[in-house]
Coordinates of C-alpha atoms in Angstrom, one line a residue:
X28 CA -26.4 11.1 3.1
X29 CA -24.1 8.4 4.8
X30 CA -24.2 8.9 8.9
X31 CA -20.7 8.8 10.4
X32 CA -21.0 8.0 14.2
X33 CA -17.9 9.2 16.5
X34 CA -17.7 8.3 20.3
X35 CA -15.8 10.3 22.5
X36 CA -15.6 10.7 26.2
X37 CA -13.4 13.7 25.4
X38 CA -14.9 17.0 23.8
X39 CA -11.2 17.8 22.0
X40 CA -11.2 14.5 20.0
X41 CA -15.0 15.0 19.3
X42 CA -14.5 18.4 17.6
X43 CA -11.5 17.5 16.3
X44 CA -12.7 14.9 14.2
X45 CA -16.0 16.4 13.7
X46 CA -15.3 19.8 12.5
X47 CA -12.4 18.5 10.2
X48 CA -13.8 15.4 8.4
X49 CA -17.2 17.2 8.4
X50 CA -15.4 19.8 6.3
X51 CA -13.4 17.7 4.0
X52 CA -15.7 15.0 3.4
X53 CA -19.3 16.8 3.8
X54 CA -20.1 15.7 0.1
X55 CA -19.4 12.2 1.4
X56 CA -20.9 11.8 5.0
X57 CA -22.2 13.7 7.7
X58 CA -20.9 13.1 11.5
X59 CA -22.8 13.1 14.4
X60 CA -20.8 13.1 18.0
X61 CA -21.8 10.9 21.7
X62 CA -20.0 11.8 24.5
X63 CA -20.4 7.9 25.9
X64 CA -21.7 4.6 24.8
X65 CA -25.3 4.9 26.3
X66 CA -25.2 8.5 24.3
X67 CA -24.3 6.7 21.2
X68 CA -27.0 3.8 21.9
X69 CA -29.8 6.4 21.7
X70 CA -28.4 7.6 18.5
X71 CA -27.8 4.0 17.2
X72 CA -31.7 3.6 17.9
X73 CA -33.1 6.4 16.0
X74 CA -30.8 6.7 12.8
X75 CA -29.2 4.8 10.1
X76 CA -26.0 4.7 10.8
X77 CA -23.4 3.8 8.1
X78 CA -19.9 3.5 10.2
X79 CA -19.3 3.6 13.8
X80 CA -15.6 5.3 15.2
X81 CA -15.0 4.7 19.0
X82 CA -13.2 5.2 21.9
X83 CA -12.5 2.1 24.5
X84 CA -12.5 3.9 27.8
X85 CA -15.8 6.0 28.4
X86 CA -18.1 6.6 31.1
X87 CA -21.4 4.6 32.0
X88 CA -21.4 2.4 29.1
X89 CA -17.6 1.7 27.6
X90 CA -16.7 0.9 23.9
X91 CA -16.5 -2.3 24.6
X92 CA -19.7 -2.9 26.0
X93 CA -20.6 -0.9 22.9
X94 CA -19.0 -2.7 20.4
X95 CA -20.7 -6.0 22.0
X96 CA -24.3 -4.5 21.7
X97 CA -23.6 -3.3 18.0
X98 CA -22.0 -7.1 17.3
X99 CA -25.6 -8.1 18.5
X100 CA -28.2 -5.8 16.9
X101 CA -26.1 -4.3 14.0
X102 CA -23.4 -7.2 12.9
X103 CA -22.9 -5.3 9.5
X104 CA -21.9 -2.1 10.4
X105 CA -18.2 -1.6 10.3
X106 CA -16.6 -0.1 13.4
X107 CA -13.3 2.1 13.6
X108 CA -11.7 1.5 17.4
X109 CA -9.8 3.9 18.5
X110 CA -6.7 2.7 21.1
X111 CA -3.3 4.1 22.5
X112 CA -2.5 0.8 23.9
X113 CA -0.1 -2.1 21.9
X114 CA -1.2 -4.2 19.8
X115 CA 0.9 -7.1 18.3
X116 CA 1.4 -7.0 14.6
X117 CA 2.5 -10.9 14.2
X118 CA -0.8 -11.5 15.8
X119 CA -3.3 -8.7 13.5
X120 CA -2.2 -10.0 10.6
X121 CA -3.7 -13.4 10.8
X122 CA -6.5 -12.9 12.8
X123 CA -9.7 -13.3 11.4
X124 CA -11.3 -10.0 9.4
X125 CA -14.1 -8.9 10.6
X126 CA -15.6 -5.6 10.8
X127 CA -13.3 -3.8 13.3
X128 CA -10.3 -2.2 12.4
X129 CA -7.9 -0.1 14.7
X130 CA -6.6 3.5 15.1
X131 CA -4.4 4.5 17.4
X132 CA -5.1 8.1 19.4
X133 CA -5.3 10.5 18.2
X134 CA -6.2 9.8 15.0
X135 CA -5.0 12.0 11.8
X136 CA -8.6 12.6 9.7
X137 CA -6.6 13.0 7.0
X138 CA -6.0 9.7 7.1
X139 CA -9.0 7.7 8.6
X140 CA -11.3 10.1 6.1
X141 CA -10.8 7.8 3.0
X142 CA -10.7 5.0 5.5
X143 CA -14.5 5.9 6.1
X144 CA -15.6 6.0 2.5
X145 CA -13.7 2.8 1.7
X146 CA -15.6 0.6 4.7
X147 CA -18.5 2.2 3.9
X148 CA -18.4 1.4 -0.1
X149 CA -17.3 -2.4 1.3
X150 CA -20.5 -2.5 3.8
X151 CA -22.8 -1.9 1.0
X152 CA -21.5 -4.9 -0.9
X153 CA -21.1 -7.0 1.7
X154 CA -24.0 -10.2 1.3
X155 CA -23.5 -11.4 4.9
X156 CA -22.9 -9.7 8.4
X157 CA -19.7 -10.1 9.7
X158 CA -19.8 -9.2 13.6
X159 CA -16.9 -9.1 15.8
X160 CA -14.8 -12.7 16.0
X161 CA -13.6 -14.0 19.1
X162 CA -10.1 -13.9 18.7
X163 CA -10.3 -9.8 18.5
X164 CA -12.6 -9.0 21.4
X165 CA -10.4 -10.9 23.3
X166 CA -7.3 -9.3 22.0
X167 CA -8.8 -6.0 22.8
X168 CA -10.0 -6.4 26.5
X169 CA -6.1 -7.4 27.1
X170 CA -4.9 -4.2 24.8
X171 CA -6.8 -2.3 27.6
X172 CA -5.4 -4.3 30.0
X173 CA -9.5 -4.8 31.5
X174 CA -10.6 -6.5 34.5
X175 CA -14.1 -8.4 32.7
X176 CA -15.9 -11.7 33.0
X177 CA -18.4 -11.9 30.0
X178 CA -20.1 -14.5 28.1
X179 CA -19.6 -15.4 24.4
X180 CA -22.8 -16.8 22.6
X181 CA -21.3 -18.5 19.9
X182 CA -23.1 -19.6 16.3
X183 CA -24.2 -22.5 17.5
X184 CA -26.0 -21.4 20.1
X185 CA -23.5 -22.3 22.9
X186 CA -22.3 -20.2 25.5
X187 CA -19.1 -20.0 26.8
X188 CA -17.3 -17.8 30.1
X189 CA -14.3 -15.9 29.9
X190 CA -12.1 -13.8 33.0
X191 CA -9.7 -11.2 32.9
X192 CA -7.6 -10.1 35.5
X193 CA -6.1 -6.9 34.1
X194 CA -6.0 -7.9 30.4
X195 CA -4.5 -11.4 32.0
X196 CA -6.7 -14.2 30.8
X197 CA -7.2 -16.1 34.1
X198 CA -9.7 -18.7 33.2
X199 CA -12.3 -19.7 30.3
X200 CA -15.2 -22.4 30.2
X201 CA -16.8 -23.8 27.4
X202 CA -19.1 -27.1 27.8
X203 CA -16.7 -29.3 29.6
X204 CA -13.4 -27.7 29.0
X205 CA -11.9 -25.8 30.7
X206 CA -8.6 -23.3 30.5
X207 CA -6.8 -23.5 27.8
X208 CA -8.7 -26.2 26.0
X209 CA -11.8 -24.1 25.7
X210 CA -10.1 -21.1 25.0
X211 CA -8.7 -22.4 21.6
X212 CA -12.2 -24.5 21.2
X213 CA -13.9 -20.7 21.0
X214 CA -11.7 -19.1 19.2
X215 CA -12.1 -21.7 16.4
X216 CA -15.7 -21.0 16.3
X217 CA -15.3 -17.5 14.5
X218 CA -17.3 -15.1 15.9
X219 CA -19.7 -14.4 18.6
X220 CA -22.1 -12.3 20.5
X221 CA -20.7 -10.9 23.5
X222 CA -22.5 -9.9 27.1
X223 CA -20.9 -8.6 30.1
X224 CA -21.7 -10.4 33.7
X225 CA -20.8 -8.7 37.3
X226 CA -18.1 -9.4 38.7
X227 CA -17.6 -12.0 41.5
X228 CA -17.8 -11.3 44.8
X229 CA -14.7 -14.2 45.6
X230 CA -11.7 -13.9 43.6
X231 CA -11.3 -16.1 40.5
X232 CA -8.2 -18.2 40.4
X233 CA -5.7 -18.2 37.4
X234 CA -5.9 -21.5 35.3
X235 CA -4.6 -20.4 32.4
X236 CA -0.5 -20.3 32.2
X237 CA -0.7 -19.9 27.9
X238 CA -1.0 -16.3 27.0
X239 CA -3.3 -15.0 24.9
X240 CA -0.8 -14.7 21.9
X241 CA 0.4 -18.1 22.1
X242 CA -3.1 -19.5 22.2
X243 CA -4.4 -17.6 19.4
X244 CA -1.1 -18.6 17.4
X245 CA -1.6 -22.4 18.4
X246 CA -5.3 -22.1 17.3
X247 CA -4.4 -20.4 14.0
X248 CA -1.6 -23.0 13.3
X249 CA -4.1 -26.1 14.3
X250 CA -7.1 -24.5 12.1
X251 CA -5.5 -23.0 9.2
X252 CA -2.5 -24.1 8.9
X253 CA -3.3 -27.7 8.9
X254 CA -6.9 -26.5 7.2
X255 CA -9.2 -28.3 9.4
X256 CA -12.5 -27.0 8.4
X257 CA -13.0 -24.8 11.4
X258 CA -15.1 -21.5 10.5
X259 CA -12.1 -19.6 11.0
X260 CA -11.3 -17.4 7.8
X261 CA -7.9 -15.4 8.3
X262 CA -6.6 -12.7 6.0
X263 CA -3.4 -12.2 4.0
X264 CA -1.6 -9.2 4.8
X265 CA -1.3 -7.3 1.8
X266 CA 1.6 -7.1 -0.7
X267 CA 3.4 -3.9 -0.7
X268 CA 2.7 -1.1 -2.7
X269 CA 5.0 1.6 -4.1
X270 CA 2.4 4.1 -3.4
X271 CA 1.6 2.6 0.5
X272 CA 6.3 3.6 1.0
X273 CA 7.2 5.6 4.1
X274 CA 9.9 8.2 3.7
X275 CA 11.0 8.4 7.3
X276 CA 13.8 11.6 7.7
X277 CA 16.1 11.2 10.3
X278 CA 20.1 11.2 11.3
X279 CA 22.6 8.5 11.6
X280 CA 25.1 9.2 14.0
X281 CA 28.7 7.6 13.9
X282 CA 30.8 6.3 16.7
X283 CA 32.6 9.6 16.8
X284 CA 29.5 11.7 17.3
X285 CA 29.7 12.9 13.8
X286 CA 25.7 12.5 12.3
X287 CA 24.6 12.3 8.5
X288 CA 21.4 12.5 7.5
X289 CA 19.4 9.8 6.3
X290 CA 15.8 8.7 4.8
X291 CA 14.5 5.3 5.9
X292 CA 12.8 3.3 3.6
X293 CA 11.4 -0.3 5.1
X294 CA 11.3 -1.1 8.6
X295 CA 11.0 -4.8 9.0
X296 CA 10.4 -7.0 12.5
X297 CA 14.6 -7.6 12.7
X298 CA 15.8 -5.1 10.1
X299 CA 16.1 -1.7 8.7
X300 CA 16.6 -0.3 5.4
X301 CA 18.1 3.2 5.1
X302 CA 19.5 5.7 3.0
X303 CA 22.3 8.1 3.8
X304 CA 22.3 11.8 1.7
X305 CA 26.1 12.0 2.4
X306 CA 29.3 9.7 1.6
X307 CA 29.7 7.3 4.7
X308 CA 32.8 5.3 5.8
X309 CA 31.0 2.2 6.9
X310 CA 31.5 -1.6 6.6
X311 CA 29.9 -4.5 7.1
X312 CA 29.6 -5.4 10.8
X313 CA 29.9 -1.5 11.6
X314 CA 27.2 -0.5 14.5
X315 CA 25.5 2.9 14.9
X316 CA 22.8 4.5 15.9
X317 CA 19.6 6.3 14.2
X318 CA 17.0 8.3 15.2
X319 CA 14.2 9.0 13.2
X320 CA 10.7 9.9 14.2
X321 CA 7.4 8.0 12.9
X322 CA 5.8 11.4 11.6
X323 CA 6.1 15.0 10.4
X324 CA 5.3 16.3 13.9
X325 CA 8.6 14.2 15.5
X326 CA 6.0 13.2 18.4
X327 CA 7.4 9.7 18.2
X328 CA 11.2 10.1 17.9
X329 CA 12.7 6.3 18.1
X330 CA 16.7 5.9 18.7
X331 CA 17.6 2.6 17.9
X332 CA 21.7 0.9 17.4
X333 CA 21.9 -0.7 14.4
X334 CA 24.2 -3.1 12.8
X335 CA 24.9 -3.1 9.3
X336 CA 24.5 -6.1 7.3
X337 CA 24.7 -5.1 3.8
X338 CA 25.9 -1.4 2.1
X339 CA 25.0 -0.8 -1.2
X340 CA 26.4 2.4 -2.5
X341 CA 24.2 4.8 -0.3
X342 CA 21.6 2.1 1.0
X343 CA 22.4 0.2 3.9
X344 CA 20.8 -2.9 5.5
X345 CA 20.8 -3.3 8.8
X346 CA 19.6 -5.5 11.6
X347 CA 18.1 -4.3 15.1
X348 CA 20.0 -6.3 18.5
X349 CA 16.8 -7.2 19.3
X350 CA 13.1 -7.1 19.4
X351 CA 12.7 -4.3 21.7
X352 CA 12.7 -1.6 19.1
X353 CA 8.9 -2.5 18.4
X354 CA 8.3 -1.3 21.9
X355 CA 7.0 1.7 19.8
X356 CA 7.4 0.3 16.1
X357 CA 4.9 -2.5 17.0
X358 CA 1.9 0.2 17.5
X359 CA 2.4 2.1 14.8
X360 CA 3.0 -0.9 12.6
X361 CA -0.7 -2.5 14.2
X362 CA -2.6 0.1 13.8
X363 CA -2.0 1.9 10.7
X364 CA -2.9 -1.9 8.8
X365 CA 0.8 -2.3 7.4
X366 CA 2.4 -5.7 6.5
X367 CA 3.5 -7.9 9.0
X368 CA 7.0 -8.0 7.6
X369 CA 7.5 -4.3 7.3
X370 CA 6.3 -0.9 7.4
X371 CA 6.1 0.2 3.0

């Protein structure tokens, strides 16, 4: 029987997930529960665990602490992270694969159950270990917006130092670079083994104006792009799917207050597509406003003025003002693995 481990610092999301995937799936996999890291460690040691879920932000030792020990000792077990905090989705989907893969909280076991069997099945074919690259343990100490300075042992055996000030990167070293430079210099190298270092006792200034997304970007563009024959190995977001469609429900509401309802159908970074149930007297250039919520539970209601680009009989396409609608798009989009043009 497959082992299932899920780390929790909170007893609701532990029985949550435990009691309903342990129903629905105890054919499959059996779970067993840790309150913290050091908890999980101990179960880590004495069983054969097949995939690892986990929370960030625990007691004595955190997930990412965690997740460093398991890149070290376990590189080809697959770990689920589970995060509240953003993520950008230009950014996830050219990063390098590797055996993380995100959730935000709380997570729906309907959905991360087949998730589980999937990464499991993939594990078991897998010929080599993956780990945990570079690019995304750095990505997720700034998610978590974590004050760190840890050392990255990379493949060939060099070492380099990394600071964070509040998810800020203030300052990296790597042989004789320093900044910037190294930054993209380690990144390039794939993955790495990770261990955490005290903090200094003087403060650490800031060297680094770049931010993290604009590194990783220029790294991505200088390695791949231009396909140097750096170890970094990126992966394609995947094509759409009729079966992977949202059907979003929601209202359209007119300048004179009047609202029709509407299903939304593709949610792209500067554009929506919609369709209305009723007759509409809209043009081309006409703005309004929708509101629609990301899922059957209306726990993330958006409101968002569109401007309509194109009407086709009852489907419009529109485009957003600007790019602050993916101040809750963008998580949703991250973490649920979507394409990075749209949400289908």
């Amino acid at each position: 029987m497959e082992l299932v481990l899920i780390v929790d610092d909170d007893p609701m999301v532990l029985n949550a997930l435990s009691s309903t995937l342990g129903k629905a799936f105890s054919s499959q996999f059996k779970i067993i529960t840790a309150q913290n890291g050091r908890e999980a460690v101990q179960v880590l040691e004495k069983a054969q665990i097949s995939l690892l879920i986990t929370d960030l932000v625990m007691p004595e030792i955190d997930g990412f602490q965690l997740l460093a020990l398991v890149s070290e000792r376990y590189p080809s077990l697959p770990c689920f992270v589970m995060s509240s905090a953003y993520d950008d989705p230009e950014i996830r989907c050219r990063i390098p694969q590797d055996n993380l893969k995100f959730y935000t909280k709380p997570i729906h076991p309907k959905t991360v159950g087949p998730e589980i069997l999937k990464a499991i099945n993939a594990s078991a074919k897998q010929k080599e270990a993956k780990g945990i690259s570079v690019i995304n343990f750095l990505l997720m100490i700034e998610m978590e917006m974590r004050t760190c300075l840890f050392e990255a042992v990379l493949p060939n055996g060099k070492k380099s130092i990394f600071y964070f000030k509040k998810g800020v990167l203030y300052q990296a070293v790597y042989e004789n670079l320093r900044g910037e430079e190294a930054v993209i210099a380690v990144i390039a190298q794939g993955k790495a083994l990770f261990n955490f270092k005290p903090l200094p006792s003087k403060p650490i200034p800031r060297k680094i104006d770049k931010t993290l997304e604009n590194m990783v970007s220029e790294t991505l563009k200088q390695y791949v792009d231009k396909k140097d024959s750096a170890p970094v190995q990126t992966v394609e977001c995947p094509p759409d799917t009729p079966e992977e469609r949202l059907s979003l429900p929601g209202k359209m509401i007119l300048d004179n207050g009047v609202k029709k309802t509407i299903t939304v159908t593709n949610i792209a970074r500067s554009e929506i597509q919609f369709k209305t149930v009723a007759q509409h007297n809209l043009t081309q250039g006409s703005v309004v406003t929708l509101e629609f919520a990301l899922d059957d539970k209306l726990s993330s209601p958006i409101s968002r003025k569109v401007t309509a680009t194109d009407i086709q009989n009852k489907t419009i396409l529109a485009d957003f003002p600007d790019r602050n609608h993916y101040d809750r798009l963008g998580p949703y989009i991250a973490f649920n693995g979507f394409s990075k043009d749209r949400i289908s």
